PDB file of C-alpha atoms in Angstrom:
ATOM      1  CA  UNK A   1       8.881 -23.650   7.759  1.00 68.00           C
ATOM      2  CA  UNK A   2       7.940 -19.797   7.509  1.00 73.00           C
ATOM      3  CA  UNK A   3       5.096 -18.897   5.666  1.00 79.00           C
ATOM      4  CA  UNK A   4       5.642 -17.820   1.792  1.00 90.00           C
ATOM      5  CA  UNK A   5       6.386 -13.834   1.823  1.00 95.00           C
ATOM      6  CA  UNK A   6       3.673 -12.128  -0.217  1.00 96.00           C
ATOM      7  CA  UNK A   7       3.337  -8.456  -1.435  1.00 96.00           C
ATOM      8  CA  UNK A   8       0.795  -6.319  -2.422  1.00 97.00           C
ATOM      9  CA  UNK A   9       0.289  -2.977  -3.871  1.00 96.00           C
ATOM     10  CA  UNK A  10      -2.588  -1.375  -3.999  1.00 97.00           C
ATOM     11  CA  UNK A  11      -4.044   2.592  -4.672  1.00 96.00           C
ATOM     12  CA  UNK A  12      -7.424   3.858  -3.717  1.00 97.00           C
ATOM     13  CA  UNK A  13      -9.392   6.709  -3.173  1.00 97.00           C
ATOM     14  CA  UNK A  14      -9.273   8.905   0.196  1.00 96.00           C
ATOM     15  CA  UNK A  15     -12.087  10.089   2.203  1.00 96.00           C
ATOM     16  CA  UNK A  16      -9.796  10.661   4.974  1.00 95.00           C
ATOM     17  CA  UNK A  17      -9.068  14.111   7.160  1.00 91.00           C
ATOM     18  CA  UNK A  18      -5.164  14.514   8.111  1.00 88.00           C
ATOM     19  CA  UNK A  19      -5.835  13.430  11.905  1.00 92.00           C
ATOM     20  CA  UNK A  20      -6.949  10.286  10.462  1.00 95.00           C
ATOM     21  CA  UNK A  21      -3.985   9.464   8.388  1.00 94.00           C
ATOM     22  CA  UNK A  22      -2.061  10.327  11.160  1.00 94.00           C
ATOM     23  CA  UNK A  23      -4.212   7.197  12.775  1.00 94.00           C
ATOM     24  CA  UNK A  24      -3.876   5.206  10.127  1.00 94.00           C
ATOM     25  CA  UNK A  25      -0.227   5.194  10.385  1.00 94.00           C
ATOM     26  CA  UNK A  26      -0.053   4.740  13.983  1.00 94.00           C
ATOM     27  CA  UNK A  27      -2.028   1.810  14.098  1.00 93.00           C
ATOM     28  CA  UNK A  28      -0.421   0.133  11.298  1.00 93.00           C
ATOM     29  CA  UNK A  29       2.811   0.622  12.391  1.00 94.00           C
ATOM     30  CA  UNK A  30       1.945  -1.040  15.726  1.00 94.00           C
ATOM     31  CA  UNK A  31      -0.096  -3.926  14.121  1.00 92.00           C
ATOM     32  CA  UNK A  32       2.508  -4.771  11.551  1.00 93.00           C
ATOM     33  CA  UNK A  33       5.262  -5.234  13.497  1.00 91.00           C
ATOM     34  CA  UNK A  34       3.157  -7.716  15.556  1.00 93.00           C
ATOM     35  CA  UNK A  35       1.838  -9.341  11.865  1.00 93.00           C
ATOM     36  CA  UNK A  36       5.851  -8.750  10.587  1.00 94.00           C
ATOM     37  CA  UNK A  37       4.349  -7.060   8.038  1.00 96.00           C
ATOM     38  CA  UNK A  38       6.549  -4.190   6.474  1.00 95.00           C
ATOM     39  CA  UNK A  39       5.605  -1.481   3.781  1.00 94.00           C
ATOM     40  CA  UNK A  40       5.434   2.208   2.626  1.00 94.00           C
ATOM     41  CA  UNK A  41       2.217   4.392   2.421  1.00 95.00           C
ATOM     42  CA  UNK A  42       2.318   7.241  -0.068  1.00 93.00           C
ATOM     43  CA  UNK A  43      -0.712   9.893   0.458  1.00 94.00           C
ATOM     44  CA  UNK A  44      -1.394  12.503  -2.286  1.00 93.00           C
ATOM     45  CA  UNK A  45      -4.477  14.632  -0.290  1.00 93.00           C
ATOM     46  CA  UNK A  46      -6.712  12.980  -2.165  1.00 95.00           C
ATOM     47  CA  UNK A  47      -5.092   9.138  -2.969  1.00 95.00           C
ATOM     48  CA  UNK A  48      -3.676   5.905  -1.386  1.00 96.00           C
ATOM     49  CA  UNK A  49      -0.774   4.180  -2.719  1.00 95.00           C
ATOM     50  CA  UNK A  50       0.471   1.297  -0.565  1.00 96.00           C
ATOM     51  CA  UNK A  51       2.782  -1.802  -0.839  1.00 96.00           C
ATOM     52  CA  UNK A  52       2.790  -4.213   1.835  1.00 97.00           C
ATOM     53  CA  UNK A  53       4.974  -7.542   1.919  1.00 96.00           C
ATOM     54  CA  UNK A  54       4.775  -9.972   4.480  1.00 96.00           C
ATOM     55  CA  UNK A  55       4.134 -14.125   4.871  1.00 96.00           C
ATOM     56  CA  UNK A  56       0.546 -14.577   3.324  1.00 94.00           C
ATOM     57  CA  UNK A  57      -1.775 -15.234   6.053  1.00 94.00           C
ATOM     58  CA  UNK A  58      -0.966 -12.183   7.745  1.00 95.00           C
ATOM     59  CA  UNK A  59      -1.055  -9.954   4.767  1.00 95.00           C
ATOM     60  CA  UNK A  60      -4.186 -11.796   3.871  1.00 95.00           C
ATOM     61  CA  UNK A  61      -5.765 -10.520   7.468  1.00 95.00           C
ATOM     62  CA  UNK A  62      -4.331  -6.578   6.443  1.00 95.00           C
ATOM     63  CA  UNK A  63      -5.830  -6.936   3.560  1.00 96.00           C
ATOM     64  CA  UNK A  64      -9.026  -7.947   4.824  1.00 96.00           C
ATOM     65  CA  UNK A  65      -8.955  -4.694   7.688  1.00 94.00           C
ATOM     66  CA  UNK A  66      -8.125  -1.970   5.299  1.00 95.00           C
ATOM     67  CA  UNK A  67     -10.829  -3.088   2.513  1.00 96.00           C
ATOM     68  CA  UNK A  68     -13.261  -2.955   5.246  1.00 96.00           C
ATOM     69  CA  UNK A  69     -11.692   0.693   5.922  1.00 95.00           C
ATOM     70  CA  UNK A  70     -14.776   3.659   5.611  1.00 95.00           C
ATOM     71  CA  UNK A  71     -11.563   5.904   4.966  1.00 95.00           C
ATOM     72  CA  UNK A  72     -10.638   5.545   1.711  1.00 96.00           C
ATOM     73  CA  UNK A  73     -13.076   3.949  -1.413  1.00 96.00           C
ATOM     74  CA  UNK A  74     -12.209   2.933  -5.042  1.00 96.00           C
ATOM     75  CA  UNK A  75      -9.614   0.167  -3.455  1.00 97.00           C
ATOM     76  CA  UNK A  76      -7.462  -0.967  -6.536  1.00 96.00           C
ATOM     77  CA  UNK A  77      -5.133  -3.804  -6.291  1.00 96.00           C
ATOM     78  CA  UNK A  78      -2.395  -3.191  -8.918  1.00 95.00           C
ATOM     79  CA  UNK A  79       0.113  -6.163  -7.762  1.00 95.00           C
ATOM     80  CA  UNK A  80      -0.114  -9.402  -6.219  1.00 96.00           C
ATOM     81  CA  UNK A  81       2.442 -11.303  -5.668  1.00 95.00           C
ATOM     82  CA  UNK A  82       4.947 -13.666  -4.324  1.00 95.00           C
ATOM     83  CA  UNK A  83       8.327 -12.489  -2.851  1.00 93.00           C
ATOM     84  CA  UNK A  84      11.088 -13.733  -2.692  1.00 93.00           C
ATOM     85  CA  UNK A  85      12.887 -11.424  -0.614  1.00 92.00           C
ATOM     86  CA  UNK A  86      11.209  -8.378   1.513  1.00 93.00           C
ATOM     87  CA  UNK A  87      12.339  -4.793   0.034  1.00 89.00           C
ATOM     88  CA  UNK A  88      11.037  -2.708   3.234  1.00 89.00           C
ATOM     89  CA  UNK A  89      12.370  -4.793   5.692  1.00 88.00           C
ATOM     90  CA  UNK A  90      13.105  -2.012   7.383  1.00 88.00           C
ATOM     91  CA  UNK A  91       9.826   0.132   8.065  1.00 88.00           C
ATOM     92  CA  UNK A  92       6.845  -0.913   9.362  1.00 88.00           C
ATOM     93  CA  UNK A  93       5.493   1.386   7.847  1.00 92.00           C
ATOM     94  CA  UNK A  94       6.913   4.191   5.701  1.00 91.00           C
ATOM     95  CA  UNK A  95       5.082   7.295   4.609  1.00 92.00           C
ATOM     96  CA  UNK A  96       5.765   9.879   2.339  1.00 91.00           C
ATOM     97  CA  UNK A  97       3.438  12.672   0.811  1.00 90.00           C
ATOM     98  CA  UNK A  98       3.513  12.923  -3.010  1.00 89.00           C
ATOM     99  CA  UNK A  99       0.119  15.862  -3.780  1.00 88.00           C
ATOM    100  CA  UNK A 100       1.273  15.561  -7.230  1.00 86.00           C
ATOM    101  CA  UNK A 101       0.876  12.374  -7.584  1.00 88.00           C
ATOM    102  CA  UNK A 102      -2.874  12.767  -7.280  1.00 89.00           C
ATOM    103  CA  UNK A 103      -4.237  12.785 -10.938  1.00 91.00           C
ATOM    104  CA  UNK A 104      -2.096   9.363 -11.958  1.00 89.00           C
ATOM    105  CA  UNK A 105      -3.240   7.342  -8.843  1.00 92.00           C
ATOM    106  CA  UNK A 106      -7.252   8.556  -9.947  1.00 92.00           C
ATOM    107  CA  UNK A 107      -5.829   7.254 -13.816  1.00 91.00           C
ATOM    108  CA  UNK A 108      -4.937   4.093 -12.421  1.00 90.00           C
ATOM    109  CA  UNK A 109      -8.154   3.459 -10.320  1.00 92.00           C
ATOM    110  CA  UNK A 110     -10.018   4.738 -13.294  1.00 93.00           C
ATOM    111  CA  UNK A 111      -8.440   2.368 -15.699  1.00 88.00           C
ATOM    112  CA  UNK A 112      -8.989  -1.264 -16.340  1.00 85.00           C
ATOM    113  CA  UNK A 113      -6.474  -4.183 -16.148  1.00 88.00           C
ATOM    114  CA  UNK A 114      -3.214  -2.334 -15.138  1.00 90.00           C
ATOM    115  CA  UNK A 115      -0.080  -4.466 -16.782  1.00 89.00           C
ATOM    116  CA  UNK A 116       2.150  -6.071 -13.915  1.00 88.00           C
ATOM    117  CA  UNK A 117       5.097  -4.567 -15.475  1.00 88.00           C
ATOM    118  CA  UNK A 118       3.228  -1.151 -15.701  1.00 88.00           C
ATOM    119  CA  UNK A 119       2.393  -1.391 -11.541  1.00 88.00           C
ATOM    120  CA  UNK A 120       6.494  -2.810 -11.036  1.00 86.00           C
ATOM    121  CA  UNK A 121       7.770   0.516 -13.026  1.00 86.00           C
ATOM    122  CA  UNK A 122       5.377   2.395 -10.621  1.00 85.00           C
ATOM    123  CA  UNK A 123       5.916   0.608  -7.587  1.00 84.00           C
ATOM    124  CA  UNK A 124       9.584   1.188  -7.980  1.00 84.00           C
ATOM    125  CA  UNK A 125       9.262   4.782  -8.657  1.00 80.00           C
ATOM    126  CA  UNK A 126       6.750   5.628  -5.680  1.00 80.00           C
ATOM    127  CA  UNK A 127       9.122   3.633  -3.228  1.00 81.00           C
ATOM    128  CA  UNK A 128      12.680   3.696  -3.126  1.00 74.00           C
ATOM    129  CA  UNK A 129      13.396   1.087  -0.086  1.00 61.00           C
TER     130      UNK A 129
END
C-alpha cells in the first residue's frame, strides 16, 4: 500500500541571489521527481511561497533539506496536511514570480497562528494547478 499523500505549504524569508533560485529550482525539480514529490514555488524578490504534496516520508525528508536551507530564513509553515488527491501532479516543480506579492508573504510570517481556511484561500490564489 502507497504511502498517505501529504501537502505542505509553507512561506519564508529570502536571502537568496537570482543564480541561486535558479539552483534551487534545478535541484528540486531533479530530486522530486526521484521523491514523486510535485509542487509550485512562487518567489517575490524578497519571499518564498511553496506547496509541496507528496506520500509523507518523502515530503518529511524535503522538508527536513529546505529548513536546513542558509537561503531563505523566517520558514513559516501555513498548511499541513493530508491529501487526498495531488493538485500538481503535473510539475515537479512549478515557479512563477509574483514581486507584488512581497509585503503579504512578510504579513503572514510576521503574524501568529494563520487560520487553515485563511492559508487554503491563499494557497488557491497563489497556485492555480
Amino acid at each position: 500500500m502507497p504511502a498517505p499523500l501529504r501537502q505542505t505549504f509553507y512561506v519564508s524569508r529570502s536571502i537568496a541571489t537570482p543564480t541561486q533560485v535558479e539552483d534551487i529550482l534545478a535541484r528540486a525539480r531533479a530530486q522530486n521527481a526521484t521523491r514523486q514529490v510535485t509542487g509550485a514555488l512562487l518567489f517575490t524578490g524578497g519571499h518564498f511561497a511553496q506547496v509541496l504534496e507528496g506520500p509523507a516520508p518523502a515530503l518529511a525528508d524535503t522538508m527536513s533539506a529546505i529548513a536546513a536551507d542558509g537561503r531563505h530564513e523566517a520558514l513559516k509553515i501555513l498548511l499541513d496536511e493530508a491529501l487526498p488527491t495531488r493538485r500538481f501532479g503535473a510539475w515537479s516543480m512549478a515557479y512563477a514570480e509574483a514581486p507584488g506579492a512581497d509585503d503579504l508573504i512578510a504579513e503572514l510570517i510576521a503574524t501568529g497562528d494563520v487560520p487553515a481556511e485563511r492559508a487554503e484561500r491563499l494557497l488557491g490564489l497563489m497556485f492555480k494547478p
